[in-house]
Amino acid sequence: MGKKNVLLPLLLLSSVIIHAQKLLVTGKVSDESGTVLAGVNVVVAGKNGGTSTNAEGRYSIEVNSGSDSLIFTHTSFTPTTIAVASRTEIDVILSGKNTVLDQVVVVGYGTQRRRDVTGSVVSIKPADLENMPNVNIVQSLQGKLAGVSIVNTGTSAEGSTRLRVRAQNSISADAGPLIILDGIQYEGFLSEINPNDIESIEVLKDASSAAIYGARAAGGVLLITTKKGKAGKTSITLSTTWGISRIINRPDMMDGTQFYNFKEARLGASSFEADQFAEGINTDWLSLAIRNGLSREHNLAVSGGTEKTKYYISGSASIVDGVAKNDNFKRYNVRFNLDTKITEWLTYGTNTLLGYNDRPGVSANISNATRMNPLTEAYDANGNIALQPNPDDMGVSNPLEGLNIQREDVARSLNTINYFQVKFPFLKGLSFKTITGYNFRSRLIESYESSTATLAGRSRGGIATVNNQYRQDWSIENILNYTKKIDRHNIDLTAVYTSREAVTKFHDNTGVGFIGDYMSYYQFRLATTLTPGDTYEKQTALSQLFRLNYNYDSRYLFTFSVRRDGFSAFGANNKYGVFPSLALGWNLEKEAFMDATSGWLDRAKLRLSYGENGNQAISAYATMPTMSPDYYLDNNNNTLVGFYPNKLADPTLGWETTRQINIGLDFAVLNNRITGSVDYFSANTFDLLLNKNIPQINGVGSIRQNTGKTKSNGLEISISTLNLQKDDFTWRTDLNFSHNRNRIVNVGLFDSKGMALDNLGNRWFIGQPINVIYAYTFDGIWQESDNILNSHMPEARPGDVRIKDVNGDGRITVADMSVIGRADPKYTVGMMNTFTYKNFALSFFINAVKGVTRYTEYMNTYFDGKNNIRQREWWTPENQLSTYPANRDNSNPFGVNYYGKPNDASYIRLNDLSLSYKLSQNVVSRLKMDRVEFFANVKNLLTITNFVGLDPEYSSDFGIPQIRTFQFGFRAAL
């Protein structure tokens, strides 16, 4: 009884203590203007359930402990987390969410609120893509921006891409966008910029937005802004990513037995092949050339500062081993960004990047490995790489011989951008800013092929090469800006004077014929033959710009700009070009007549713009005559050198110019749950920079001139939706669609009546897209039941490829070749879905391409008896197929590579699947950190396509097939 008398009071006391730990918290929620907010979700962090505010904006919720935190969320306001700290009354003020139309975007020589932008500008924050890491930042943008086309042009360790904004306008000049890094033109490799250092990326798509950069802006402009420090405590962030890659779409080539039987039936096998077949030799060359790729990336950043001085310092290391053996890439970066307010009117800043990139060794040749005769062997009896694996063809080298080459490839770079900004105290709103940019890059490539390492090295007694590449460019931008607000009138004037110089040098030496291999590429003085080479280029540019931005109450918007560019590479008569632009905008939701839509329409802006852009993508001395050396023997058999003209001068060569009109609509509806934009553009490009054929009596066969014209148009749609937000669960979707097309109007060739003519030699056809597939049309296989003798192919035999008589003249000639496909897609779609539940986030990205044809040697039926080809079922008298011809050397005399329908490379691809988890705030706080997050990612998980080949996205004949990459990592901040 004594024990019971003691336990009973203890139990009662425990109940009181437990009950005392629970708190009832009440309060009111309002916005920044003091208006109470109904329908605000209130939950306890890390707990299920919750409540919401009533019509008076009040709430009440029970928490288990005074150390809990409350999370307040609403679709129109920024989520807010507040620690209870044992309080029972907590009033909360929510800040308005920075909606898409309220965001500040970089527009060139300044920033604007998106609601005040009159041009077509798309932007993305790399932080939104941090769970989908890539070595190259451009790869992360693929399919995520309407009107921006990104194609992976290979799967090397470094990551190679082709970037294009809208439809291609230029036929032969560079069609890529101008890259602006922190306000200065950037000519380096995007793969050398650490994606973790990037704060934002904007793409200026229409000519009005891009016209501010005049020259070279015909292909659009890509603006990259790197991170800056923020006032407050020092922040340290750390991230690490590991990945593994492997090939998932191996080519279906013949094995040893299939190859032997096929060749024996078609051409007859050699004695060497018969012996190898008898011994059971079946070399899987592709497996010998590939491996599982590995990647490691580590990033560390420190940022912070005071109200006067802010800094951002980062370092990164990225090490990638590609799927081809010995394909390696290492990137090391150090960045230092500083902004300091020296006085009330003077500010200084610097953005400096130091880079070191290493591409050691020579990788195995996967393309050649795919096509190697499987009856040959990769290694000799001593286990060394066989330099001549096929005695029937002594000129065939081993695809693995690159592994024997000694090679160092190191690039060092310095990119520094510095500025001084003066705000004049005597006139409010007037400022002057000088930006200087300097970029230096050197690359040293040294290699040696010993007499026992490669076939070429053996035949030439060793080959040593040294290539030294050197480039530096500097820019000076002087920017005068004046802003003035008069009642509801807002004026922004900008004047710019800029100059730029770029110098490129190449020095290389090749030495052959050495007495030994022990000194590698350090023995040029011992070479039997030494061949030096040097190249020097210098370009200068000078520009002036004026821009006026005006808006009335952010309702009526007006932008005008004009830029004058001078470029040294153009002819003496055309060095300068003038590029104007004009744009109008109208924020409809501010009009009284739109009040009836206020319940569902949040934003609606109409845009109309016109602009002109130039393209200066030619070499430094394109307008000047050049000579080439030629060697000959005199009467005494002495070798002499002479020179002959290889290019004529053209002092009239000038700018390739694009004129573009853009009509757009930006919108937000249903309390900003749905936002988006729609753009339609039409462009004309004239004075194309083309090589025009001229009579050989001039000493050369062509000359570059301004001639020709193209047209392009397109439709672009971007939509972002908040599909569901309930308690701890959120589902968002970002969707973009692009339909772009171009066509050739003329290429400077006309008949006697002035009608534009095709250029067959270059595959340029009037009224057709710039990049087309021009070939014979496959019309099936001739069968034994066909009346071949009375057909348009009377010399054909059953089992031969049947060609369509396109022009109906009863025979097959080159006149029957026609455009059977286009190399650029008609439609592209990208869709990102993101789901968040408490501390978990799941996202997947799908991109799709429609209306594109790819050429690939993978479909070729030609067989030379040396290279392997794709395994397929052939026509036989017993099995009269209509797909592939008979197994004989002349069954496809016109070399058709498209069987049935042209090789449609349309596809739907699940490009990225990512899952992440953030540690709860309670755990992170105990760790004395601000954030800890773990993530996993899979790339190229699924592709749906009818394409016959290695990869519908990019067909490089027998290049590297598709790869799938698995990544995982973590991020932490303190």
PDB file of N, CA and C in Angstrom, residues 646-716:
ATOM      1  N   ASN A 646      44.789  31.657-102.787  1.00  0.00           N
ATOM      2  CA  ASN A 646      43.707  30.712-102.484  1.00  0.00           C
ATOM      3  C   ASN A 646      42.417  31.419-102.108  1.00  0.00           C
ATOM      4  N   LYS A 647      42.463  32.774-102.033  1.00  0.00           N
ATOM      5  CA  LYS A 647      41.259  33.531-101.724  1.00  0.00           C
ATOM      6  C   LYS A 647      41.419  34.946-102.245  1.00  0.00           C
ATOM      7  N   LEU A 648      40.367  35.455-102.863  1.00  0.00           N
ATOM      8  CA  LEU A 648      40.393  36.805-103.396  1.00  0.00           C
ATOM      9  C   LEU A 648      39.858  37.803-102.383  1.00  0.00           C
ATOM     10  N   ALA A 649      40.249  39.050-102.531  1.00  0.00           N
ATOM     11  CA  ALA A 649      39.780  40.112-101.645  1.00  0.00           C
ATOM     12  C   ALA A 649      38.375  40.547-102.048  1.00  0.00           C
ATOM     13  N   ASP A 650      37.603  41.000-101.054  1.00  0.00           N
ATOM     14  CA  ASP A 650      36.291  41.590-101.318  1.00  0.00           C
ATOM     15  C   ASP A 650      36.073  42.741-100.343  1.00  0.00           C
ATOM     16  N   PRO A 651      36.442  43.953-100.733  1.00  0.00           N
ATOM     17  CA  PRO A 651      36.323  45.106 -99.829  1.00  0.00           C
ATOM     18  C   PRO A 651      34.883  45.506 -99.549  1.00  0.00           C
ATOM     19  N   THR A 652      33.915  44.883-100.243  1.00  0.00           N
ATOM     20  CA  THR A 652      32.508  45.236-100.014  1.00  0.00           C
ATOM     21  C   THR A 652      31.863  44.341 -98.962  1.00  0.00           C
ATOM     22  N   LEU A 653      32.563  43.328 -98.464  1.00  0.00           N
ATOM     23  CA  LEU A 653      31.975  42.387 -97.505  1.00  0.00           C
ATOM     24  C   LEU A 653      31.513  43.121 -96.254  1.00  0.00           C
ATOM     25  N   GLY A 654      30.263  42.891 -95.865  1.00  0.00           N
ATOM     26  CA  GLY A 654      29.700  43.601 -94.715  1.00  0.00           C
ATOM     27  C   GLY A 654      28.822  42.719 -93.857  1.00  0.00           C
ATOM     28  N   TRP A 655      27.922  43.355 -93.123  1.00  0.00           N
ATOM     29  CA  TRP A 655      27.126  42.677 -92.108  1.00  0.00           C
ATOM     30  C   TRP A 655      26.034  41.800 -92.718  1.00  0.00           C
ATOM     31  N   GLU A 656      25.858  40.636 -92.124  1.00  0.00           N
ATOM     32  CA  GLU A 656      24.666  39.830 -92.359  1.00  0.00           C
ATOM     33  C   GLU A 656      23.622  40.341 -91.364  1.00  0.00           C
ATOM     34  N   THR A 657      22.446  40.738 -91.838  1.00  0.00           N
ATOM     35  CA  THR A 657      21.488  41.443 -90.990  1.00  0.00           C
ATOM     36  C   THR A 657      20.163  40.698 -90.907  1.00  0.00           C
ATOM     37  N   THR A 658      19.604  40.658 -89.700  1.00  0.00           N
ATOM     38  CA  THR A 658      18.303  40.034 -89.456  1.00  0.00           C
ATOM     39  C   THR A 658      17.321  41.083 -88.944  1.00  0.00           C
ATOM     40  N   ARG A 659      16.147  41.154 -89.564  1.00  0.00           N
ATOM     41  CA  ARG A 659      15.060  42.022 -89.109  1.00  0.00           C
ATOM     42  C   ARG A 659      13.939  41.130 -88.597  1.00  0.00           C
ATOM     43  N   GLN A 660      13.477  41.422 -87.384  1.00  0.00           N
ATOM     44  CA  GLN A 660      12.538  40.511 -86.742  1.00  0.00           C
ATOM     45  C   GLN A 660      11.403  41.283 -86.075  1.00  0.00           C
ATOM     46  N   ILE A 661      10.181  40.741 -86.201  1.00  0.00           N
ATOM     47  CA  ILE A 661       8.993  41.249 -85.516  1.00  0.00           C
ATOM     48  C   ILE A 661       8.544  40.192 -84.514  1.00  0.00           C
ATOM     49  N   ASN A 662       8.160  40.643 -83.302  1.00  0.00           N
ATOM     50  CA  ASN A 662       7.730  39.718 -82.258  1.00  0.00           C
ATOM     51  C   ASN A 662       6.435  40.235 -81.630  1.00  0.00           C
ATOM     52  N   ILE A 663       5.461  39.350 -81.474  1.00  0.00           N
ATOM     53  CA  ILE A 663       4.216  39.661 -80.779  1.00  0.00           C
ATOM     54  C   ILE A 663       4.095  38.693 -79.608  1.00  0.00           C
ATOM     55  N   GLY A 664       3.846  39.222 -78.403  1.00  0.00           N
ATOM     56  CA  GLY A 664       3.823  38.352 -77.240  1.00  0.00           C
ATOM     57  C   GLY A 664       2.759  38.722 -76.225  1.00  0.00           C
ATOM     58  N   LEU A 665       2.440  37.763 -75.378  1.00  0.00           N
ATOM     59  CA  LEU A 665       1.501  37.942 -74.279  1.00  0.00           C
ATOM     60  C   LEU A 665       2.053  37.252 -73.048  1.00  0.00           C
ATOM     61  N   ASP A 666       2.145  37.998 -71.946  1.00  0.00           N
ATOM     62  CA  ASP A 666       2.488  37.426 -70.640  1.00  0.00           C
ATOM     63  C   ASP A 666       1.242  37.449 -69.779  1.00  0.00           C
ATOM     64  N   PHE A 667       1.014  36.400 -68.997  1.00  0.00           N
ATOM     65  CA  PHE A 667      -0.227  36.337 -68.224  1.00  0.00           C
ATOM     66  C   PHE A 667      -0.028  35.591 -66.914  1.00  0.00           C
ATOM     67  N   ALA A 668      -0.938  35.872 -65.975  1.00  0.00           N
ATOM     68  CA  ALA A 668      -1.026  35.153 -64.709  1.00  0.00           C
ATOM     69  C   ALA A 668      -2.492  35.143 -64.299  1.00  0.00           C
ATOM     70  N   VAL A 669      -3.014  33.974 -63.974  1.00  0.00           N
ATOM     71  CA  VAL A 669      -4.433  33.846 -63.641  1.00  0.00           C
ATOM     72  C   VAL A 669      -4.604  33.005 -62.393  1.00  0.00           C
ATOM     73  N   LEU A 670      -5.825  33.072 -61.843  1.00  0.00           N
ATOM     74  CA  LEU A 670      -6.220  32.246 -60.708  1.00  0.00           C
ATOM     75  C   LEU A 670      -5.264  32.409 -59.537  1.00  0.00           C
ATOM     76  N   ASN A 671      -5.098  33.664 -59.125  1.00  0.00           N
ATOM     77  CA  ASN A 671      -4.248  33.964 -57.975  1.00  0.00           C
ATOM     78  C   ASN A 671      -2.824  33.490 -58.208  1.00  0.00           C
ATOM     79  N   ASN A 672      -2.337  33.703 -59.449  1.00  0.00           N
ATOM     80  CA  ASN A 672      -0.969  33.349 -59.849  1.00  0.00           C
ATOM     81  C   ASN A 672      -0.698  31.847 -59.833  1.00  0.00           C
ATOM     82  N   ARG A 673      -1.759  31.053 -59.831  1.00  0.00           N
ATOM     83  CA  ARG A 673      -1.544  29.597 -59.887  1.00  0.00           C
ATOM     84  C   ARG A 673      -1.121  29.161 -61.288  1.00  0.00           C
ATOM     85  N   ILE A 674      -1.496  29.944 -62.293  1.00  0.00           N
ATOM     86  CA  ILE A 674      -1.094  29.663 -63.671  1.00  0.00           C
ATOM     87  C   ILE A 674      -0.447  30.923 -64.239  1.00  0.00           C
ATOM     88  N   THR A 675       0.807  30.799 -64.672  1.00  0.00           N
ATOM     89  CA  THR A 675       1.511  31.918 -65.300  1.00  0.00           C
ATOM     90  C   THR A 675       2.121  31.421 -66.603  1.00  0.00           C
ATOM     91  N   GLY A 676       2.382  32.354 -67.500  1.00  0.00           N
ATOM     92  CA  GLY A 676       2.974  31.913 -68.763  1.00  0.00           C
ATOM     93  C   GLY A 676       3.154  33.036 -69.750  1.00  0.00           C
ATOM     94  N   SER A 677       3.579  32.647 -70.945  1.00  0.00           N
ATOM     95  CA  SER A 677       3.786  33.603 -72.027  1.00  0.00           C
ATOM     96  C   SER A 677       3.606  32.897 -73.353  1.00  0.00           C
ATOM     97  N   VAL A 678       3.198  33.679 -74.355  1.00  0.00           N
ATOM     98  CA  VAL A 678       3.047  33.198 -75.726  1.00  0.00           C
ATOM     99  C   VAL A 678       3.737  34.201 -76.631  1.00  0.00           C
ATOM    100  N   ASP A 679       4.574  33.714 -77.553  1.00  0.00           N
ATOM    101  CA  ASP A 679       5.290  34.584 -78.483  1.00  0.00           C
ATOM    102  C   ASP A 679       5.183  34.035 -79.893  1.00  0.00           C
ATOM    103  N   TYR A 680       4.983  34.957 -80.836  1.00  0.00           N
ATOM    104  CA  TYR A 680       5.080  34.629 -82.251  1.00  0.00           C
ATOM    105  C   TYR A 680       6.084  35.589 -82.875  1.00  0.00           C
ATOM    106  N   PHE A 681       6.990  35.050 -83.692  1.00  0.00           N
ATOM    107  CA  PHE A 681       7.983  35.905 -84.323  1.00  0.00           C
ATOM    108  C   PHE A 681       8.084  35.595 -85.809  1.00  0.00           C
ATOM    109  N   SER A 682       8.543  36.588 -86.558  1.00  0.00           N
ATOM    110  CA  SER A 682       8.819  36.440 -87.980  1.00  0.00           C
ATOM    111  C   SER A 682      10.082  37.221 -88.282  1.00  0.00           C
ATOM    112  N   ALA A 683      11.036  36.579 -88.963  1.00  0.00           N
ATOM    113  CA  ALA A 683      12.344  37.193 -89.206  1.00  0.00           C
ATOM    114  C   ALA A 683      12.748  37.059 -90.654  1.00  0.00           C
ATOM    115  N   ASN A 684      13.434  38.069 -91.153  1.00  0.00           N
ATOM    116  CA  ASN A 684      14.039  38.061 -92.481  1.00  0.00           C
ATOM    117  C   ASN A 684      15.528  38.348 -92.340  1.00  0.00           C
ATOM    118  N   THR A 685      16.341  37.500 -92.910  1.00  0.00           N
ATOM    119  CA  THR A 685      17.792  37.701 -92.879  1.00  0.00           C
ATOM    120  C   THR A 685      18.286  37.889 -94.307  1.00  0.00           C
ATOM    121  N   PHE A 686      19.037  38.937 -94.527  1.00  0.00           N
ATOM    122  CA  PHE A 686      19.510  39.239 -95.874  1.00  0.00           C
ATOM    123  C   PHE A 686      20.995  39.563 -95.843  1.00  0.00           C
ATOM    124  N   ASP A 687      21.591  39.706 -97.030  1.00  0.00           N
ATOM    125  CA  ASP A 687      23.036  39.895 -97.166  1.00  0.00           C
ATOM    126  C   ASP A 687      23.799  38.764 -96.478  1.00  0.00           C
ATOM    127  N   LEU A 688      23.340  37.524 -96.724  1.00  0.00           N
ATOM    128  CA  LEU A 688      23.975  36.364 -96.113  1.00  0.00           C
ATOM    129  C   LEU A 688      25.457  36.299 -96.477  1.00  0.00           C
ATOM    130  N   LEU A 689      26.261  35.844 -95.547  1.00  0.00           N
ATOM    131  CA  LEU A 689      27.692  35.654 -95.792  1.00  0.00           C
ATOM    132  C   LEU A 689      27.883  34.266 -96.394  1.00  0.00           C
ATOM    133  N   LEU A 690      27.943  34.222 -97.737  1.00  0.00           N
ATOM    134  CA  LEU A 690      28.020  32.950 -98.448  1.00  0.00           C
ATOM    135  C   LEU A 690      29.220  32.926 -99.377  1.00  0.00           C
ATOM    136  N   ASN A 691      29.707  31.727 -99.640  1.00  0.00           N
ATOM    137  CA  ASN A 691      30.742  31.535-100.652  1.00  0.00           C
ATOM    138  C   ASN A 691      30.071  31.369-102.014  1.00  0.00           C
ATOM    139  N   LYS A 692      30.332  32.296-102.908  1.00  0.00           N
ATOM    140  CA  LYS A 692      29.732  32.282-104.232  1.00  0.00           C
ATOM    141  C   LYS A 692      30.715  31.714-105.243  1.00  0.00           C
ATOM    142  N   ASN A 693      30.253  30.760-106.042  1.00  0.00           N
ATOM    143  CA  ASN A 693      31.108  30.152-107.067  1.00  0.00           C
ATOM    144  C   ASN A 693      31.414  31.156-108.174  1.00  0.00           C
ATOM    145  N   ILE A 694      32.678  31.183-108.594  1.00  0.00           N
ATOM    146  CA  ILE A 694      33.123  32.058-109.680  1.00  0.00           C
ATOM    147  C   ILE A 694      33.985  31.229-110.624  1.00  0.00           C
ATOM    148  N   PRO A 695      34.189  31.693-111.874  1.00  0.00           N
ATOM    149  CA  PRO A 695      35.014  30.934-112.835  1.00  0.00           C
ATOM    150  C   PRO A 695      36.441  30.724-112.331  1.00  0.00           C
ATOM    151  N   GLN A 696      37.002  29.547-112.597  1.00  0.00           N
ATOM    152  CA  GLN A 696      38.345  29.204-112.150  1.00  0.00           C
ATOM    153  C   GLN A 696      39.420  30.077-112.801  1.00  0.00           C
ATOM    154  N   ILE A 697      39.041  30.821-113.834  1.00  0.00           N
ATOM    155  CA  ILE A 697      40.016  31.708-114.476  1.00  0.00           C
ATOM    156  C   ILE A 697      40.524  32.757-113.497  1.00  0.00           C
ATOM    157  N   ASN A 698      39.771  32.977-112.409  1.00  0.00           N
ATOM    158  CA  ASN A 698      40.189  33.933-111.385  1.00  0.00           C
ATOM    159  C   ASN A 698      41.255  33.361-110.454  1.00  0.00           C
ATOM    160  N   GLY A 699      41.580  32.117-110.617  1.00  0.00           N
ATOM    161  CA  GLY A 699      42.583  31.486-109.753  1.00  0.00           C
ATOM    162  C   GLY A 699      41.986  30.741-108.591  1.00  0.00           C
ATOM    163  N   VAL A 700      40.725  31.014-108.233  1.00  0.00           N
ATOM    164  CA  VAL A 700      40.020  30.306-107.170  1.00  0.00           C
ATOM    165  C   VAL A 700      38.604  30.016-107.665  1.00  0.00           C
ATOM    166  N   GLY A 701      37.941  29.093-107.009  1.00  0.00           N
ATOM    167  CA  GLY A 701      36.623  28.694-107.475  1.00  0.00           C
ATOM    168  C   GLY A 701      35.469  29.375-106.797  1.00  0.00           C
ATOM    169  N   SER A 702      35.744  30.140-105.702  1.00  0.00           N
ATOM    170  CA  SER A 702      34.651  30.795-104.996  1.00  0.00           C
ATOM    171  C   SER A 702      35.175  32.023-104.271  1.00  0.00           C
ATOM    172  N   ILE A 703      34.248  32.883-103.884  1.00  0.00           N
ATOM    173  CA  ILE A 703      34.572  34.092-103.133  1.00  0.00           C
ATOM    174  C   ILE A 703      33.432  34.359-102.162  1.00  0.00           C
ATOM    175  N   ARG A 704      33.759  34.771-100.940  1.00  0.00           N
ATOM    176  CA  ARG A 704      32.718  35.060 -99.954  1.00  0.00           C
ATOM    177  C   ARG A 704      32.138  36.441-100.216  1.00  0.00           C
ATOM    178  N   GLN A 705      30.801  36.489-100.306  1.00  0.00           N
ATOM    179  CA  GLN A 705      30.114  37.745-100.560  1.00  0.00           C
ATOM    180  C   GLN A 705      28.845  37.829 -99.731  1.00  0.00           C
ATOM    181  N   ASN A 706      28.291  39.063 -99.660  1.00  0.00           N
ATOM    182  CA  ASN A 706      26.973  39.260 -99.060  1.00  0.00           C
ATOM    183  C   ASN A 706      25.923  39.008-100.126  1.00  0.00           C
ATOM    184  N   THR A 707      25.316  37.843-100.071  1.00  0.00           N
ATOM    185  CA  THR A 707      24.299  37.491-101.056  1.00  0.00           C
ATOM    186  C   THR A 707      23.363  36.458-100.452  1.00  0.00           C
ATOM    187  N   GLY A 708      22.103  36.502-100.835  1.00  0.00           N
ATOM    188  CA  GLY A 708      21.156  35.512-100.348  1.00  0.00           C
ATOM    189  C   GLY A 708      20.251  36.050 -99.249  1.00  0.00           C
ATOM    190  N   LYS A 709      19.158  35.305 -99.028  1.00  0.00           N
ATOM    191  CA  LYS A 709      18.154  35.722 -98.054  1.00  0.00           C
ATOM    192  C   LYS A 709      17.436  34.496 -97.507  1.00  0.00           C
ATOM    193  N   THR A 710      17.093  34.548 -96.217  1.00  0.00           N
ATOM    194  CA  THR A 710      16.293  33.495 -95.588  1.00  0.00           C
ATOM    195  C   THR A 710      15.139  34.124 -94.812  1.00  0.00           C
ATOM    196  N   LYS A 711      14.127  33.311 -94.542  1.00  0.00           N
ATOM    197  CA  LYS A 711      13.004  33.730 -93.696  1.00  0.00           C
ATOM    198  C   LYS A 711      12.790  32.674 -92.615  1.00  0.00           C
ATOM    199  N   SER A 712      12.300  33.112 -91.472  1.00  0.00           N
ATOM    200  CA  SER A 712      11.978  32.174 -90.396  1.00  0.00           C
ATOM    201  C   SER A 712      10.807  32.722 -89.601  1.00  0.00           C
ATOM    202  N   ASN A 713      10.086  31.826 -88.963  1.00  0.00           N
ATOM    203  CA  ASN A 713       9.010  32.228 -88.054  1.00  0.00           C
ATOM    204  C   ASN A 713       8.805  31.120 -87.043  1.00  0.00           C
ATOM    205  N   GLY A 714       8.070  31.439 -85.996  1.00  0.00           N
ATOM    206  CA  GLY A 714       7.859  30.432 -84.982  1.00  0.00           C
ATOM    207  C   GLY A 714       6.874  30.846 -83.913  1.00  0.00           C
ATOM    208  N   LEU A 715       6.410  29.862 -83.169  1.00  0.00           N
ATOM    209  CA  LEU A 715       5.487  30.056 -82.052  1.00  0.00           C
ATOM    210  C   LEU A 715       6.094  29.419 -80.818  1.00  0.00           C
ATOM    211  N   GLU A 716       6.073  30.148 -79.708  1.00  0.00           N
ATOM    212  CA  GLU A 716       6.645  29.655 -78.451  1.00  0.00           C
ATOM    213  C   GLU A 716       5.642  29.869 -77.317  1.00  0.00           C
TER     214      GLU A 716
END
